[in-house]
mmCIF file of C-alpha atoms in Angstrom:
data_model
loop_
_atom_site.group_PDB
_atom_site.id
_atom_site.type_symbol
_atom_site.label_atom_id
_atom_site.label_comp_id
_atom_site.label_asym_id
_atom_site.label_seq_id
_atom_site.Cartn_x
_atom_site.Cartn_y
_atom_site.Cartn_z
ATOM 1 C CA UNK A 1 127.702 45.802 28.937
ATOM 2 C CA UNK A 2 129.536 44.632 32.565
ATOM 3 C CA UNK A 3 127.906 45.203 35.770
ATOM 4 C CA UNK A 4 124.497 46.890 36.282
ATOM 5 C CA UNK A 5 123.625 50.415 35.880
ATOM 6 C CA UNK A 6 125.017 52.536 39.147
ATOM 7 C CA UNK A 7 121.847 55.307 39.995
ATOM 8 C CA UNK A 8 124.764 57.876 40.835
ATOM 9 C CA UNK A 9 126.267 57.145 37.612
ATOM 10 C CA UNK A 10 122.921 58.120 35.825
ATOM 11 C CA UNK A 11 122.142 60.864 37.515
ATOM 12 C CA UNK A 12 125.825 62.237 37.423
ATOM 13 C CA UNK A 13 125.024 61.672 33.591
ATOM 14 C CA UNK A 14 121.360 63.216 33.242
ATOM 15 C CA UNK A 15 122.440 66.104 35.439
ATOM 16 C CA UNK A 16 125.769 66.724 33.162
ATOM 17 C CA UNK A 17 123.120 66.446 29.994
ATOM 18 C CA UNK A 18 120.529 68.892 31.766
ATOM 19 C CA UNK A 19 122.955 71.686 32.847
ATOM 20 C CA UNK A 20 124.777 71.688 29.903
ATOM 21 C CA UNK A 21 128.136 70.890 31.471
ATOM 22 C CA UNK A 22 130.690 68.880 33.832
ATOM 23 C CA UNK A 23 131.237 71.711 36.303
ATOM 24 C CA UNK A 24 127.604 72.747 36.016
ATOM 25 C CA UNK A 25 126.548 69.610 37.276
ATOM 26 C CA UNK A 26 129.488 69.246 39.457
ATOM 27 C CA UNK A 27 128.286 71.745 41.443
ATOM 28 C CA UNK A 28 124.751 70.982 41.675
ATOM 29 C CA UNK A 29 125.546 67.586 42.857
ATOM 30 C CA UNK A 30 128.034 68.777 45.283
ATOM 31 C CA UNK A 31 131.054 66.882 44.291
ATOM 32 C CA UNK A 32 134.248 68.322 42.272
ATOM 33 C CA UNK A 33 134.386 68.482 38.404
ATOM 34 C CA UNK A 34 136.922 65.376 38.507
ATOM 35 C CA UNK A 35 134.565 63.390 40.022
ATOM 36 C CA UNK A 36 131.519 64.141 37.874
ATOM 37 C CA UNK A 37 134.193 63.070 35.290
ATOM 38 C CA UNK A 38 135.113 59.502 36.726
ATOM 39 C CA UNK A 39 131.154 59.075 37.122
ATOM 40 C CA UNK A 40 130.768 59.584 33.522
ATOM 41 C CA UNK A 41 133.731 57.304 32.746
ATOM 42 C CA UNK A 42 132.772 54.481 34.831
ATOM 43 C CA UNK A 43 129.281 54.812 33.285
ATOM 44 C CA UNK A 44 130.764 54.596 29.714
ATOM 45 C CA UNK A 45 132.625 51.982 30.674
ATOM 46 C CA UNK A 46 129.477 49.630 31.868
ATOM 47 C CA UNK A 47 127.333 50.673 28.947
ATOM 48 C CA UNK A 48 130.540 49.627 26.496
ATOM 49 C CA UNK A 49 130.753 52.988 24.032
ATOM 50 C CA UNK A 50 130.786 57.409 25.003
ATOM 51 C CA UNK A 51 127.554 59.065 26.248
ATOM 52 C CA UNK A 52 128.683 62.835 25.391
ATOM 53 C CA UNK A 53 130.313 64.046 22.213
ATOM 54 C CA UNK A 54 133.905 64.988 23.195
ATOM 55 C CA UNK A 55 134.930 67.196 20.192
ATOM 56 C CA UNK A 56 131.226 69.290 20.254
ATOM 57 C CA UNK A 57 132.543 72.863 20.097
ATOM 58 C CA UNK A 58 129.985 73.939 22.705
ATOM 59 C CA UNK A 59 127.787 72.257 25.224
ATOM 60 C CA UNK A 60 127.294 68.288 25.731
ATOM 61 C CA UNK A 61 125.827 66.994 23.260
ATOM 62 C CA UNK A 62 124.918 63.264 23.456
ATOM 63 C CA UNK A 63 126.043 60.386 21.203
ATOM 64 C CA UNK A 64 123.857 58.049 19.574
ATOM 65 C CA UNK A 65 124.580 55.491 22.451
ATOM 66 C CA UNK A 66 123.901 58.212 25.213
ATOM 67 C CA UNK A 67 120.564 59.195 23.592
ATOM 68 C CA UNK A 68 118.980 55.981 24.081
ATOM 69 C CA UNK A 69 120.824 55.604 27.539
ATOM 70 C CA UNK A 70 119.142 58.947 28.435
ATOM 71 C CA UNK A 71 115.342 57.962 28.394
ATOM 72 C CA UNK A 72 115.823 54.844 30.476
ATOM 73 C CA UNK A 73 118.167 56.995 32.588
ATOM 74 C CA UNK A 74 115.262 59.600 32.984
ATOM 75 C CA UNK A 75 112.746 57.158 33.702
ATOM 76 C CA UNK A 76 114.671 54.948 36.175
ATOM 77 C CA UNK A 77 115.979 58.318 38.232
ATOM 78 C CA UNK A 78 112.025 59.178 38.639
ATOM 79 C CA UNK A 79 110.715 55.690 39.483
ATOM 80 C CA UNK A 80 114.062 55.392 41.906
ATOM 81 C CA UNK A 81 113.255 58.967 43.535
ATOM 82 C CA UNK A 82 109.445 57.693 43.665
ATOM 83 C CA UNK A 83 110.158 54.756 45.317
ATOM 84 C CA UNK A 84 111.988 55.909 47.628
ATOM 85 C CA UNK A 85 110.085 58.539 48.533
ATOM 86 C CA UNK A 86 107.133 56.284 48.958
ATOM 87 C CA UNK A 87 108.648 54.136 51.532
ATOM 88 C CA UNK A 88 109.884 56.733 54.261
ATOM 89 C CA UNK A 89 107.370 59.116 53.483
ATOM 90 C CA UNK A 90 104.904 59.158 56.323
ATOM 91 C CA UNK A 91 100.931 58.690 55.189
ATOM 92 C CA UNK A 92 99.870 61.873 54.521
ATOM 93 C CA UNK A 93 95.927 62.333 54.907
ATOM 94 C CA UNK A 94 95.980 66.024 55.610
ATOM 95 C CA UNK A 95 95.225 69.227 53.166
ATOM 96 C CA UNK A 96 98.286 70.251 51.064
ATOM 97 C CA UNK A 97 97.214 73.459 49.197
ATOM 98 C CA UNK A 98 98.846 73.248 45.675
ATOM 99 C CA UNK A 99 99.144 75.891 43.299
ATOM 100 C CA UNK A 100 100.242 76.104 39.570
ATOM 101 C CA UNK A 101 101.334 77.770 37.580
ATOM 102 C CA UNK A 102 98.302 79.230 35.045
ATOM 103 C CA UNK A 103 100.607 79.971 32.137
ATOM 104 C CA UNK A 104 101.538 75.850 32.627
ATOM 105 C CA UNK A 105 98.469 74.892 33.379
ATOM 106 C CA UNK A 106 96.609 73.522 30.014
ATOM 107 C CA UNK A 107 99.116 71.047 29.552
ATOM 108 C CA UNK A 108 100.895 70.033 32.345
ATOM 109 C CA UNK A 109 97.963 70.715 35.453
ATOM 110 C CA UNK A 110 97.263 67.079 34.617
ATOM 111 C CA UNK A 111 100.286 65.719 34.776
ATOM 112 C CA UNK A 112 100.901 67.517 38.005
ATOM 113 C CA UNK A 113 97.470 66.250 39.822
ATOM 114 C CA UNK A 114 97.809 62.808 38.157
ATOM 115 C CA UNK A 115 101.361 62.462 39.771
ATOM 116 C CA UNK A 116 100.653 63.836 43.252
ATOM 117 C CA UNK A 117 97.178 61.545 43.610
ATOM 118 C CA UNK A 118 99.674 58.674 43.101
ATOM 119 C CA UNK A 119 102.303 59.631 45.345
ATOM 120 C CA UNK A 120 100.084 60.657 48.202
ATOM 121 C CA UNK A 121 96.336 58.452 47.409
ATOM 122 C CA UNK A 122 95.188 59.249 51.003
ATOM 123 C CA UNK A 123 96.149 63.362 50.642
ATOM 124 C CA UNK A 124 93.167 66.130 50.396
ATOM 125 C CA UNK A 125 94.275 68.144 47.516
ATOM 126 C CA UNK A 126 93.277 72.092 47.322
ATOM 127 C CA UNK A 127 94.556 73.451 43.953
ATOM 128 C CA UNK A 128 94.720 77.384 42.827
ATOM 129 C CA UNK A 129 95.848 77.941 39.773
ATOM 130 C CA UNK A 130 97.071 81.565 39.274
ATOM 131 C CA UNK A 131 99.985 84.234 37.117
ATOM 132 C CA UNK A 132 103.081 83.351 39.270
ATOM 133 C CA UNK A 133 103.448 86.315 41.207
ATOM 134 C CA UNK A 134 99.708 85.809 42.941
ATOM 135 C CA UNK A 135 101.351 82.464 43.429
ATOM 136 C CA UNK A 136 104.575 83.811 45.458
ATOM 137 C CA UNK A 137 102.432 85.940 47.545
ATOM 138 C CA UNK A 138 100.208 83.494 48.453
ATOM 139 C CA UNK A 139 102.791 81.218 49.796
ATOM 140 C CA UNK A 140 104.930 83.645 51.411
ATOM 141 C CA UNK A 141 101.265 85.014 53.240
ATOM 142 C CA UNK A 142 100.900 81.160 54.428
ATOM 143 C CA UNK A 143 97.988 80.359 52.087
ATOM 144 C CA UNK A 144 99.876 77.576 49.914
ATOM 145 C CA UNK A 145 101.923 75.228 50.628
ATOM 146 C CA UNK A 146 103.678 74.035 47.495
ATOM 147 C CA UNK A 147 103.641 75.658 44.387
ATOM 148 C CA UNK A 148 104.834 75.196 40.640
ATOM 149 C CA UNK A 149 106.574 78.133 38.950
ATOM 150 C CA UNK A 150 108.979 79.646 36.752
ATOM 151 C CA UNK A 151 112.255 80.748 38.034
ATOM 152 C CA UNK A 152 115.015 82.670 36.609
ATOM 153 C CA UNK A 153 117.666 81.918 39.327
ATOM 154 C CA UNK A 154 117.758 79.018 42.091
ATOM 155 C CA UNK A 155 116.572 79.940 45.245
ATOM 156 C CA UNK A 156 115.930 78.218 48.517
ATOM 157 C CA UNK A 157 113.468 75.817 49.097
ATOM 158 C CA UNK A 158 112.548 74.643 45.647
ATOM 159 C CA UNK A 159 113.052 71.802 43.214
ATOM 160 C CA UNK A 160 113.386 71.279 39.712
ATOM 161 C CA UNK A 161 111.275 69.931 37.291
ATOM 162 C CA UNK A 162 111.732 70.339 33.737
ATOM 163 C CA UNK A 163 113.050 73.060 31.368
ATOM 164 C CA UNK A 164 110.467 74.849 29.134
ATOM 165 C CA UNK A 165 110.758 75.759 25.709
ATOM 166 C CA UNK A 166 109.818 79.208 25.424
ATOM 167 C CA UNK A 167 108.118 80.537 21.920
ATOM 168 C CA UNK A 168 106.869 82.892 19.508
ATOM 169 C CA UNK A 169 102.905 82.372 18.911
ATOM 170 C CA UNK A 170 100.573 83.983 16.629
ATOM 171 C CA UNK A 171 97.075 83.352 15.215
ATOM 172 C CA UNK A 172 96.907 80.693 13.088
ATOM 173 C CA UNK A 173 93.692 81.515 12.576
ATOM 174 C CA UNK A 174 94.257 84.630 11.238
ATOM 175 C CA UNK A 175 97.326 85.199 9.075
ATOM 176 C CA UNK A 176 99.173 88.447 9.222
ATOM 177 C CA UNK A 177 102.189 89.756 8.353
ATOM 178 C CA UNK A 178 105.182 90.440 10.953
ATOM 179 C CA UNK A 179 104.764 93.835 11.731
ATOM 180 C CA UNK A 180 107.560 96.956 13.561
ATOM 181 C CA UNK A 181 106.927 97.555 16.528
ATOM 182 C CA UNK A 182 106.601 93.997 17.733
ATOM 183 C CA UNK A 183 102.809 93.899 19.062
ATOM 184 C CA UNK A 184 102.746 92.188 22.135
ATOM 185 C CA UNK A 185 100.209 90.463 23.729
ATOM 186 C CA UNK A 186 100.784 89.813 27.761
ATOM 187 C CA UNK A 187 100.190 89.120 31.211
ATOM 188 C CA UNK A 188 100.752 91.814 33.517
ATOM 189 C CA UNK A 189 104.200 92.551 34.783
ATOM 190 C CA UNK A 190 105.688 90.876 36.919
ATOM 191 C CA UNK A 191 105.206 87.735 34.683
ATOM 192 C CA UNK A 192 108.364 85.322 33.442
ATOM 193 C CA UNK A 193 107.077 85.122 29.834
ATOM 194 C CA UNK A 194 106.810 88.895 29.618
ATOM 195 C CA UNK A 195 110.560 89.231 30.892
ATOM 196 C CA UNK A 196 111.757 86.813 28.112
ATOM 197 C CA UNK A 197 109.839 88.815 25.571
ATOM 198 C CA UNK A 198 110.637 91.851 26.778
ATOM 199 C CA UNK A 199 115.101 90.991 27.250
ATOM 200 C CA UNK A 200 115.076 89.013 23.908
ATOM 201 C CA UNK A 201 113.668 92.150 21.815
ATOM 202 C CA UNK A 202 115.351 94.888 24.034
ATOM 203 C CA UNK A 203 118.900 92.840 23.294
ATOM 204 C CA UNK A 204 117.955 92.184 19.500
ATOM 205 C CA UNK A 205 117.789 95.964 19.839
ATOM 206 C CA UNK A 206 114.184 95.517 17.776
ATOM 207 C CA UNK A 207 111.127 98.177 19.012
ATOM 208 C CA UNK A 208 108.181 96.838 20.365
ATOM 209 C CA UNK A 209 104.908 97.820 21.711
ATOM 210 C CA UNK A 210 101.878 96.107 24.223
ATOM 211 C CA UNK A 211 99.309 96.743 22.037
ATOM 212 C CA UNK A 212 97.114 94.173 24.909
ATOM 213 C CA UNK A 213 97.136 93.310 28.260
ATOM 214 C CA UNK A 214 95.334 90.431 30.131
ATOM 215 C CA UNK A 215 95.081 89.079 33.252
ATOM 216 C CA UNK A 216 94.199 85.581 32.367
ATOM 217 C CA UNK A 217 95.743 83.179 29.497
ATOM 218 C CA UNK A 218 92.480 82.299 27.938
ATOM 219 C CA UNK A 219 92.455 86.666 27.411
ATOM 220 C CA UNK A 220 95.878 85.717 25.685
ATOM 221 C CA UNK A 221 94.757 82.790 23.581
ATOM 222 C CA UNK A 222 91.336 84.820 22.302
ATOM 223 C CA UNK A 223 93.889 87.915 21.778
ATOM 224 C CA UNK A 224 96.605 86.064 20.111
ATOM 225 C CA UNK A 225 93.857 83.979 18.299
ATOM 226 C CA UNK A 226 91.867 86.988 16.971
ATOM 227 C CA UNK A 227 95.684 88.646 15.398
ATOM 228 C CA UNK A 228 96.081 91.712 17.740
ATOM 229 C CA UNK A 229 99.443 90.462 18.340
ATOM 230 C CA UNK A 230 101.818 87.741 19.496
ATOM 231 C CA UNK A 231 103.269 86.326 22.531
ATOM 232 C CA UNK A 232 105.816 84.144 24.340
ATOM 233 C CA UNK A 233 104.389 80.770 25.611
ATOM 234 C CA UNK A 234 105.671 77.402 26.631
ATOM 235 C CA UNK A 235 106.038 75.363 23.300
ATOM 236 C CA UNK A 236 103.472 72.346 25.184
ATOM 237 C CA UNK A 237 100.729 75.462 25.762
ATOM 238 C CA UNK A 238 100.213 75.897 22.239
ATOM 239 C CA UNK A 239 97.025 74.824 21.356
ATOM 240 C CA UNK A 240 94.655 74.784 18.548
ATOM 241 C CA UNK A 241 94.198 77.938 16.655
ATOM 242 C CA UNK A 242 98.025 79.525 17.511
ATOM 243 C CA UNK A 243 101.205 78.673 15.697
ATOM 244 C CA UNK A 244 105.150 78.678 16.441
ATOM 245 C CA UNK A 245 107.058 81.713 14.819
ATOM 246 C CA UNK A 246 109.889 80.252 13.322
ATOM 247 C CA UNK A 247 112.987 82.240 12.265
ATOM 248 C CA UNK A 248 111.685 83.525 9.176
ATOM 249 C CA UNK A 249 109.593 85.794 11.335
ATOM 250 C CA UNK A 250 112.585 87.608 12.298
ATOM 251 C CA UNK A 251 112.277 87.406 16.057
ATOM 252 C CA UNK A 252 114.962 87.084 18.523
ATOM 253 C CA UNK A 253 115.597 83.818 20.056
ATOM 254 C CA UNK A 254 114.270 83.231 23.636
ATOM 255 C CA UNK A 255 116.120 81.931 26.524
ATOM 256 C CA UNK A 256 113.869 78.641 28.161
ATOM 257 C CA UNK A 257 111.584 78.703 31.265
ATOM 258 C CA UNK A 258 113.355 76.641 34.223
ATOM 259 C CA UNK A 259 109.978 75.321 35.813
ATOM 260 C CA UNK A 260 110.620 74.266 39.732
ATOM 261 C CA UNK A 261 108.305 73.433 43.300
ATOM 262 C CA UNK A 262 108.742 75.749 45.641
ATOM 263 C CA UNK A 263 107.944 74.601 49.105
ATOM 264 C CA UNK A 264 107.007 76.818 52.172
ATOM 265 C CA UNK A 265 109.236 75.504 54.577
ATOM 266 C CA UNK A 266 111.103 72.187 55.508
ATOM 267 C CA UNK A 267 107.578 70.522 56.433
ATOM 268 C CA UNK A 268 106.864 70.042 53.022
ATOM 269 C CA UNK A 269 110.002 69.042 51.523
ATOM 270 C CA UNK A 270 109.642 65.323 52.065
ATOM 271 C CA UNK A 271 106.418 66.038 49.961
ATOM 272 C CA UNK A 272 107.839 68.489 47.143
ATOM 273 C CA UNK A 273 110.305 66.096 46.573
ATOM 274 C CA UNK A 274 108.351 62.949 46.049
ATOM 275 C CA UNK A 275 105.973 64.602 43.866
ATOM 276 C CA UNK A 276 108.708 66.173 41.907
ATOM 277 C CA UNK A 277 110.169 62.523 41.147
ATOM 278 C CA UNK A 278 106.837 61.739 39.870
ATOM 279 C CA UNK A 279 105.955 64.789 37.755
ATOM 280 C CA UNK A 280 109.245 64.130 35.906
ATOM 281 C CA UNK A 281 108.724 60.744 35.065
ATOM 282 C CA UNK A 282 105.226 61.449 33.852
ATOM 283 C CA UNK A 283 106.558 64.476 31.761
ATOM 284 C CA UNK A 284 109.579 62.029 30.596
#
């Protein structure tokens, strides 16, 4: 290895890795294809041996060399982005009302208050956790200031945090066999998880039916639990007493949950933004 390890080279590189492509990262860092391209040169160059697997017939895959570049490069971004954030951030010592996510919120809630307690020590935290729709309105309506949420497309105003495995769960509690129609267990629509459930099946062309409906997850858990049905979760939310459906189960495959901040307006970005830094190196 020459020289020391560029942060625009390793972000070039992480962002490459998390899109799933050179133009795909090219244009969510602004810059032209070629020069995502010279980044990841340059950073092959420094760390003596390829990051990405040229002859992959789809996709980016990394090489041994770039997997092991990839969580330093993960956790240095973060800590950078913290740091930074941390300096020319003013104090902050007023409310910020925080919501979450409840689908997310067994797992990573923690992570999310651990990270923003360190980032902003002085800060008076209000957190809702809520189905992401109650979310949205609440923010647009002025009652929330930052919230964490599943998006399907980027929008204005938000950040990005991690990408969610979506999954098949059942009882593991109760076994039972795969049964036509599908039985579904879910939120109430509008709800992210119920979309994916919902487009997988309709595209696999396979029937289903809602055989239950809740308006909390814990209803979902005890439902899923007790072997009315299954549903689609976050592969981190499942807990004791469900199980992953693999393929054997016959179910379509599921596209993942892109999990982002969404901030009310530019007052808060300085904030989002620091946090998000954080939450990703905890998560890392």
């Amino acid at each position: 290895m020459s020289g020391d390890l560029d942060i625009d080279l390793l972000r070039a590189f992480a962002t490459v890795h998390q899109s799933g492509g050179f133009s795909q990262a090219a244009e969510i860092l602004g810059r032209s294809q070629p020069a995502i391209s010279l980044q990841i040169k340059r950073l092959e160059e420094r760390v003596g041996g390829q990051v990405f697997e040229r002859s992959a017939a789809r996709g980016v895959p990394l090489t041994p060399v770039g997997m092991t570049l990839m969580e330093y490069a993960r956790q240095i971004i973060a800590l950078h982005d913290e740091a930074l954030a941390r300096v020319t951030l003013p104090s902050i010592k007023t409310f910020v009302r925080l919501g979450i996510l409840e689908e997310l919120g067994n797992y990573r809630l923690p992570a999310v208050l651990h990270s923003f307690s360190k980032v902003f020590p002085e800060a008076n935290l209000q957190v809702q956790v809520k189905l992401s729709n109650n979310l949205m309105i609440e923010m647009l309506q002025g009652r929330l200031d930052i919230i964490v949420i599943a998006a399907e497309a980027e929008v204005p105003n938000s950040i990005p945090l991690w990408s969610e495995q979506l999954v098949w769960v059942a009882s593991n509690a109760v076994p039972s066999p795969m049964r036509q129609p599908v039985p579904l267990v879910t939120l109430p629509d509008p709800c992210f998880y119920r979309k994916a459930a919902i487009r997988a099946l309709s595209a696999a062309e396979q029937p289903y039916t809602t055989v239950c409906n809740s308006s909390t997850m814990a209803g979902i858990r005890a439902s899923v639990i007790a072997g009315i049905g299954v549903t689609v979760m976050g592969k981190s939310e499942v807990t004791e007493g469900l199980r992953v459906l693999g393929s054997d189960a016959g179910l379509p495959r599921l596209s993942d949950a892109d999990v982002v901040i969404y901030f009310r307006d530019k007052g808060f970005e300085s904030v989002a933004k620091a946090l998000a830094a954080h939450v990703r190196k905890s998560i890392a």
